[in-house]
PDB file of C-alpha atoms in Angstrom:
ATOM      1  CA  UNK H  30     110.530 116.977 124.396  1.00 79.00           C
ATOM      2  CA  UNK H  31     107.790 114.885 122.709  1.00 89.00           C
ATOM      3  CA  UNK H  32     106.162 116.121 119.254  1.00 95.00           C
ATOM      4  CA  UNK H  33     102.673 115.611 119.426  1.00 97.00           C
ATOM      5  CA  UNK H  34     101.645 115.449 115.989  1.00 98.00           C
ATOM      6  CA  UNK H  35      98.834 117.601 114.572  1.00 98.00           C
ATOM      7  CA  UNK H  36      96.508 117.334 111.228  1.00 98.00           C
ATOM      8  CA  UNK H  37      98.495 118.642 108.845  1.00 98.00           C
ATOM      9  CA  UNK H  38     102.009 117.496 109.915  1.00 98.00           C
ATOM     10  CA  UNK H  39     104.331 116.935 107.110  1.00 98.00           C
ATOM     11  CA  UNK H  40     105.930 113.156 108.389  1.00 98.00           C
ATOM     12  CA  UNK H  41     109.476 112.670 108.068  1.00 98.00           C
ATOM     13  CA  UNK H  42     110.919 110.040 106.018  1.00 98.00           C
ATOM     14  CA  UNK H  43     111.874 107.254 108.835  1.00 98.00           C
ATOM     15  CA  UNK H  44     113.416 104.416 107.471  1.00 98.00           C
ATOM     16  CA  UNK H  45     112.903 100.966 108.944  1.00 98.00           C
ATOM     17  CA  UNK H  46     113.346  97.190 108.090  1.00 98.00           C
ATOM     18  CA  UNK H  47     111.165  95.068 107.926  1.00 98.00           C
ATOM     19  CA  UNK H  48     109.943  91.350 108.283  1.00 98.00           C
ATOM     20  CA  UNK H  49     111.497  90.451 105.438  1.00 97.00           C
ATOM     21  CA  UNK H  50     114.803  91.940 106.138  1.00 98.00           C
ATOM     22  CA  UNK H  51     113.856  94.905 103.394  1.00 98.00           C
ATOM     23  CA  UNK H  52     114.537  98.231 104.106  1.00 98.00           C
ATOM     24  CA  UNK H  53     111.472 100.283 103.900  1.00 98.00           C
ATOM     25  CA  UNK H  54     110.690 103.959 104.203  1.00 98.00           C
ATOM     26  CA  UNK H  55     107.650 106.381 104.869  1.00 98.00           C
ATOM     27  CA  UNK H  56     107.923 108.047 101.595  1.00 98.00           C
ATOM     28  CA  UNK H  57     107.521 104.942  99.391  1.00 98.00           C
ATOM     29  CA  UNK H  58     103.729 104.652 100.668  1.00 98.00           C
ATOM     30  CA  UNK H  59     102.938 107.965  99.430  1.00 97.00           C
ATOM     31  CA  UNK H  60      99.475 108.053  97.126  1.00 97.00           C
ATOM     32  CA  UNK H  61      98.248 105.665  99.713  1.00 98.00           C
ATOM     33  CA  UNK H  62      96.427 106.040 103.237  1.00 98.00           C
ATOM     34  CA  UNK H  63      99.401 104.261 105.978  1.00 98.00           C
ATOM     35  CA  UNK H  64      98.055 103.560 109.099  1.00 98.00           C
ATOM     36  CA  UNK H  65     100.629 102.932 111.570  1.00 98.00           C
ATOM     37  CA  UNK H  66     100.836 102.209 115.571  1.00 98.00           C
ATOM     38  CA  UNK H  67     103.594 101.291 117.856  1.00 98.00           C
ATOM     39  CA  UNK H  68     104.181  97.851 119.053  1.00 98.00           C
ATOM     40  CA  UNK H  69     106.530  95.197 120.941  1.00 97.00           C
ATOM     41  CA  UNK H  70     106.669  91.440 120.249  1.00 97.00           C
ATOM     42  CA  UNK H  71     107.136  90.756 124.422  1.00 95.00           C
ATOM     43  CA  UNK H  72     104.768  93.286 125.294  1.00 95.00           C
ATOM     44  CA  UNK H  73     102.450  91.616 128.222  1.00 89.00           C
ATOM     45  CA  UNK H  74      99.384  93.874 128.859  1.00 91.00           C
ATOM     46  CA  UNK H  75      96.511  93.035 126.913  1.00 93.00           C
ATOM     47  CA  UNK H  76      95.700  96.643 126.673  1.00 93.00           C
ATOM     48  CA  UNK H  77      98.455  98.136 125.227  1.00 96.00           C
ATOM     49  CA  UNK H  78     100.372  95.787 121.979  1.00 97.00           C
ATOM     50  CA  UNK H  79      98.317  92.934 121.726  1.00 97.00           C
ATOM     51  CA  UNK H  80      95.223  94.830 121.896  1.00 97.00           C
ATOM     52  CA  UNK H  81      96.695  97.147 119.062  1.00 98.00           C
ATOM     53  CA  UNK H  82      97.818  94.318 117.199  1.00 98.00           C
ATOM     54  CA  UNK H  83      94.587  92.626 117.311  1.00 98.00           C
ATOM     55  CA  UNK H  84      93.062  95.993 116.304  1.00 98.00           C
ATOM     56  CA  UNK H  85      94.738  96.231 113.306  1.00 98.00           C
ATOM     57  CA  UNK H  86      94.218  92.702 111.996  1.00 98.00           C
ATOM     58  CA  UNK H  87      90.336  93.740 112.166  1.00 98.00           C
ATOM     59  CA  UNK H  88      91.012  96.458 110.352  1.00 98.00           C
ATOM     60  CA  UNK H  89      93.062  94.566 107.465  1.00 97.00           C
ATOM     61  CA  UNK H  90      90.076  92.225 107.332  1.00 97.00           C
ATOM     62  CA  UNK H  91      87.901  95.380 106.850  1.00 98.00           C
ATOM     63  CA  UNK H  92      89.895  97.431 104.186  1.00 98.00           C
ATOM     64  CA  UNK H  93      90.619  93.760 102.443  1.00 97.00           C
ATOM     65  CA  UNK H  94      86.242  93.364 101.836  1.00 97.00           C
ATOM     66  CA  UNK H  95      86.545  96.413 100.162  1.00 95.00           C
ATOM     67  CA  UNK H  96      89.408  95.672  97.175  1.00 96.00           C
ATOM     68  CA  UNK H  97      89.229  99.494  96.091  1.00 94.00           C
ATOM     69  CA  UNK H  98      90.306 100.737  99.538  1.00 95.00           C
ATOM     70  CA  UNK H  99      92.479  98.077 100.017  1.00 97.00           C
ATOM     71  CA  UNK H 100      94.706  98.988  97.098  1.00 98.00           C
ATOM     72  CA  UNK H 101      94.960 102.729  98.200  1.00 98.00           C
ATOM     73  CA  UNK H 102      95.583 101.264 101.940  1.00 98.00           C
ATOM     74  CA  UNK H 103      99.153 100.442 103.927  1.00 98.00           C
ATOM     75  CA  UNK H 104      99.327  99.300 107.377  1.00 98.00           C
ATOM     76  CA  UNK H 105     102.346  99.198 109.414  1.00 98.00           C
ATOM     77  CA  UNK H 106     103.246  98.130 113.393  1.00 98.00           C
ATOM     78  CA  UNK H 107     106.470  99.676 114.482  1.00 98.00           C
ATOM     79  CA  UNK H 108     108.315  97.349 116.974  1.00 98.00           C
ATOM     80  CA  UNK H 109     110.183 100.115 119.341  1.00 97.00           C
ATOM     81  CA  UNK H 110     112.346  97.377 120.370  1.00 97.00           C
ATOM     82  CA  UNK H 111     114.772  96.414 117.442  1.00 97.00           C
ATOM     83  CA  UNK H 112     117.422  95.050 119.687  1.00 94.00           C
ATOM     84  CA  UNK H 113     115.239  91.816 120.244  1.00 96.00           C
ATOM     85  CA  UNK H 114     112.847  92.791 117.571  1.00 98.00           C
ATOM     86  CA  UNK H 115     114.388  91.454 114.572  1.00 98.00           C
ATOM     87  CA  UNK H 116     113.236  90.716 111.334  1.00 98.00           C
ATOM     88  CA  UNK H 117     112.667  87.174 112.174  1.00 98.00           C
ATOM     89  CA  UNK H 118     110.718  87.804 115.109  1.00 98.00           C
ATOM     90  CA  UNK H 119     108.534  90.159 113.379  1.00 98.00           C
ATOM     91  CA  UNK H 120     107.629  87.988 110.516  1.00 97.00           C
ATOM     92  CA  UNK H 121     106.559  85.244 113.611  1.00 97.00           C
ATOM     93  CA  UNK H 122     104.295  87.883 115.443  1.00 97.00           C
ATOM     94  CA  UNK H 123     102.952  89.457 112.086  1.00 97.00           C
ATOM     95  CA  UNK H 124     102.030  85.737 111.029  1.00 96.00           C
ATOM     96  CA  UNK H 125     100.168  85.308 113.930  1.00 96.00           C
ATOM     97  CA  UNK H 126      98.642  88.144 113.795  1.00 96.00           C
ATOM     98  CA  UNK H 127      97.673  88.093 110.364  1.00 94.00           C
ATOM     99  CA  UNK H 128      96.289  84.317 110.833  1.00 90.00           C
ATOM    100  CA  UNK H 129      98.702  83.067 107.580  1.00 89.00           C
ATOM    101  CA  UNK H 130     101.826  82.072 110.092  1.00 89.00           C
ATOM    102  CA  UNK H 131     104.620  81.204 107.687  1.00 91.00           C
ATOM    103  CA  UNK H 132     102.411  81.318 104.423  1.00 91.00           C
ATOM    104  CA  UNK H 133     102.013  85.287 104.909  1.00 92.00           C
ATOM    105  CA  UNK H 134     103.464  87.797 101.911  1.00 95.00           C
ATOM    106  CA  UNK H 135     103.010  90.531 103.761  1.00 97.00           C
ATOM    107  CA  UNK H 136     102.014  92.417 100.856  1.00 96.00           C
ATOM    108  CA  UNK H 137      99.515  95.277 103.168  1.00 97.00           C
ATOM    109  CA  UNK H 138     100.676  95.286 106.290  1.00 98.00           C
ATOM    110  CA  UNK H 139     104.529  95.483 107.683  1.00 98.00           C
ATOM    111  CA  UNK H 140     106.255  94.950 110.700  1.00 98.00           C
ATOM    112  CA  UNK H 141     109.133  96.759 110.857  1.00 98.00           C
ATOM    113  CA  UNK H 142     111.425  98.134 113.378  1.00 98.00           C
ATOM    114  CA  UNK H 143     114.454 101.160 113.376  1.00 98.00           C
ATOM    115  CA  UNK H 144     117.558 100.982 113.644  1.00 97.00           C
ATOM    116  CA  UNK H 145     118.756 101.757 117.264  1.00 95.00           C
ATOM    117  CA  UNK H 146     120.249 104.944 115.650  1.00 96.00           C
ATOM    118  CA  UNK H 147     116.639 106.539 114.337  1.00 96.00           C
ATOM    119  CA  UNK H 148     114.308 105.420 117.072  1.00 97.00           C
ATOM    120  CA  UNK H 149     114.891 107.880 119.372  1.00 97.00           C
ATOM    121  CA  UNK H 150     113.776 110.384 116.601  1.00 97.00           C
ATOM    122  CA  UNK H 151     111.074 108.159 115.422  1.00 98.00           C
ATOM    123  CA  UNK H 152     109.461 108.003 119.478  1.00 98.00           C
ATOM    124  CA  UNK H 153     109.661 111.723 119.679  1.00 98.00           C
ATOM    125  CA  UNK H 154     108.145 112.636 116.730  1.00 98.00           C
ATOM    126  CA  UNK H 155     105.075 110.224 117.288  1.00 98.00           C
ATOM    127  CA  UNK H 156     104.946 111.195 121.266  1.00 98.00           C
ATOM    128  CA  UNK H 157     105.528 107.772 121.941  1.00 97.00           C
ATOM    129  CA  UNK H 158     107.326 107.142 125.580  1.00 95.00           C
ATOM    130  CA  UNK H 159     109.373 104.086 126.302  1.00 95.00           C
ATOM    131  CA  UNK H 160     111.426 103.203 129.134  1.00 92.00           C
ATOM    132  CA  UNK H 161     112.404  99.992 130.448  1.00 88.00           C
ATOM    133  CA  UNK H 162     110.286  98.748 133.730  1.00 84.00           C
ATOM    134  CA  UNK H 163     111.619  99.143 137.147  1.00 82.00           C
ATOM    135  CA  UNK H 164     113.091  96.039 138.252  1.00 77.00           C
ATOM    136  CA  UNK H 165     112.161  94.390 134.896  1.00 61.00           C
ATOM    137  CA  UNK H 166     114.827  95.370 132.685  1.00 59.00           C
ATOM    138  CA  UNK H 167     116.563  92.323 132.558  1.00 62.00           C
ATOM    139  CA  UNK H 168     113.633  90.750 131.066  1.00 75.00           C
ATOM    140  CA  UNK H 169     113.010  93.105 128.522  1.00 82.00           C
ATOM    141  CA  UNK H 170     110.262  94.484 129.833  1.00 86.00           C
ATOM    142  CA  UNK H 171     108.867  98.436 128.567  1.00 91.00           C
ATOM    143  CA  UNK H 172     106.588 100.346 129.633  1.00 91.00           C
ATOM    144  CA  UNK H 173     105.409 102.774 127.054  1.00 95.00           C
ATOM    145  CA  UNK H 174     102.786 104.917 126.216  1.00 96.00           C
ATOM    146  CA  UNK H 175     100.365 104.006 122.369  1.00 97.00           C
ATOM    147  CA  UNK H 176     100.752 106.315 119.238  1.00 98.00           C
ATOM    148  CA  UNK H 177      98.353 105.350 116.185  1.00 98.00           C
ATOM    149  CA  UNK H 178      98.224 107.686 113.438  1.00 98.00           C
ATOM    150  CA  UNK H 179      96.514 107.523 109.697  1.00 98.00           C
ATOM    151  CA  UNK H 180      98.319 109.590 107.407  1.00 98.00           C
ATOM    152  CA  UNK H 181      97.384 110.496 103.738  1.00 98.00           C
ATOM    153  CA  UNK H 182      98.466 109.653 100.606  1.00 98.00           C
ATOM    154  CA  UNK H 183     100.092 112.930 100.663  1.00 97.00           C
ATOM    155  CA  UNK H 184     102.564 111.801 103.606  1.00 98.00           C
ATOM    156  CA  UNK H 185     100.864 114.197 106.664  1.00 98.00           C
ATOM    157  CA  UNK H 186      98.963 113.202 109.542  1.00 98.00           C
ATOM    158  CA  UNK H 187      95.295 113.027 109.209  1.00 98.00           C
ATOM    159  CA  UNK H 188      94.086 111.198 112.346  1.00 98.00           C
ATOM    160  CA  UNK H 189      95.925 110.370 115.916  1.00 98.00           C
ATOM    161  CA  UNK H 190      95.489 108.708 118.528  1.00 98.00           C
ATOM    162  CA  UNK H 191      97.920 108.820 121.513  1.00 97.00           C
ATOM    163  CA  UNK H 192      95.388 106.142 123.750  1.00 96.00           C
ATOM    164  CA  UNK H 193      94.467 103.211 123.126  1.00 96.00           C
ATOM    165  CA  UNK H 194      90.423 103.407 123.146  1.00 96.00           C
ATOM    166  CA  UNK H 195      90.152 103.821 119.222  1.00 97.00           C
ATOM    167  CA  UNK H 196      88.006 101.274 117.125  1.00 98.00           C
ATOM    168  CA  UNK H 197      89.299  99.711 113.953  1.00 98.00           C
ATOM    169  CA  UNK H 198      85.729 100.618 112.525  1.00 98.00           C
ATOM    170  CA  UNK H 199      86.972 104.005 113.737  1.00 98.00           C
ATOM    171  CA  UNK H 200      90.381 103.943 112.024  1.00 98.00           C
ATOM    172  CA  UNK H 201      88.083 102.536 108.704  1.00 98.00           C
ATOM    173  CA  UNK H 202      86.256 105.445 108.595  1.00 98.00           C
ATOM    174  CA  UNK H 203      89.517 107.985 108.851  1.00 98.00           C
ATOM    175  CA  UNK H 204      91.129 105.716 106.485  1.00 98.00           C
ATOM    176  CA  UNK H 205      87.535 106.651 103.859  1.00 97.00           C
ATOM    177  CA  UNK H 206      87.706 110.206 104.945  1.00 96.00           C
ATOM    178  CA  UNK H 207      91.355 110.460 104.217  1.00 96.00           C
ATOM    179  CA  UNK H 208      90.761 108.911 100.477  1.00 96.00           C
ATOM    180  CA  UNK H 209      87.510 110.857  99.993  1.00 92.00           C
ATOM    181  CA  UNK H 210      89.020 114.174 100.614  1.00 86.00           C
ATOM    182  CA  UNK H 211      92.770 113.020  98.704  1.00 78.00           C
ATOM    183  CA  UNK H 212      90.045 112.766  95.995  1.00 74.00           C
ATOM    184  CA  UNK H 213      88.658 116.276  95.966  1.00 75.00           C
ATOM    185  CA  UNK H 214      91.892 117.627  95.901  1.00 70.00           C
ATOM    186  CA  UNK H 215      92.716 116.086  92.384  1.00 61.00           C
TER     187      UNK H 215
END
């Protein structure tokens, strides 16, 4: 059974590695706002990876005219493919997508994938479906369902999104609202 997660949800500590062959976790981006979403590099609707991938480099040019939130601010895209997904390919889509190709550092936004032993965990918790197409499994083809969430600097969920019709002005303004109120509480 899917979790679909709520305001408030505590997020586990899923481990992942990244473009750079680094093993990252959720925990080490605590005291900052992650945003997160679910992507794959082979992914072929326009409305589903690309379009979230393209969402989120609009939002990294956003939080990056703004040098304040841009400090307190992580993004990562979670490949739920890691078999073909590897750190190599990721760096190659998150270049692209970043518009710096082979001259990005990838020092605010990851790409990152599980290991095949944690992403079943890691789809469930974020109520993210996957299954390979009919007839198009040999190609590597998913279909899947989106997950975006925007958690706070104190590692729970503050906003998500389990469609794909969110804004990154939208995510922008949850990303604010998430700093604004981790200030009040200090």
């Amino acid at each position: 059974e899917l979790h679909v997660p709520q305001t408030g949800d505590a997020v586990p500590n899923f481990r992942l590695l990244n473009q750079s062959n680094r093993e990252i976790s959720f925990h080490q981006f605590r005291g900052k706002v992650l945003v997160l979403t679910f992507v794959y590099t082979r992914c072929q609707s326009s409305q589903f990876c690309p379009l979230m991938s393209h969402n989120f480099a609009q939002l990294d040019h956003l939080l990056a005219a703004n040098p304040k939130l841009y400090a307190r601010t992580h993004l990562l895209s979670i490949s739920f493919d890691p078999k073909y997904d590897t750190p190599a390919v990721l760096r190659s889509y998150g270049g692209a997508y970043t518009g710096r190709y082979t001259k990005e550092k990838f020092e605010h936004w990851d790409f990152a994938a599980p290991s095949q032993r944690e992403l079943a965990s890691l789809l469930q918790w974020f109520d993210m479906g996957v299954t390979p197409a009919p007839g198009k499994a040999a190609r590597g083809i998913l279909q899947h369902s989106v997950s975006t969430a925007v958690i706070g600097p104190d590692g729970k969920i503050r906003n998500w999104y389990g469609t794909n019709n969110w804004t990154p002005q939208q995510l922008f303004q949850d990303v604010q609202l998430a700093l604004d109120s981790d200030g009040k509480k200090k």
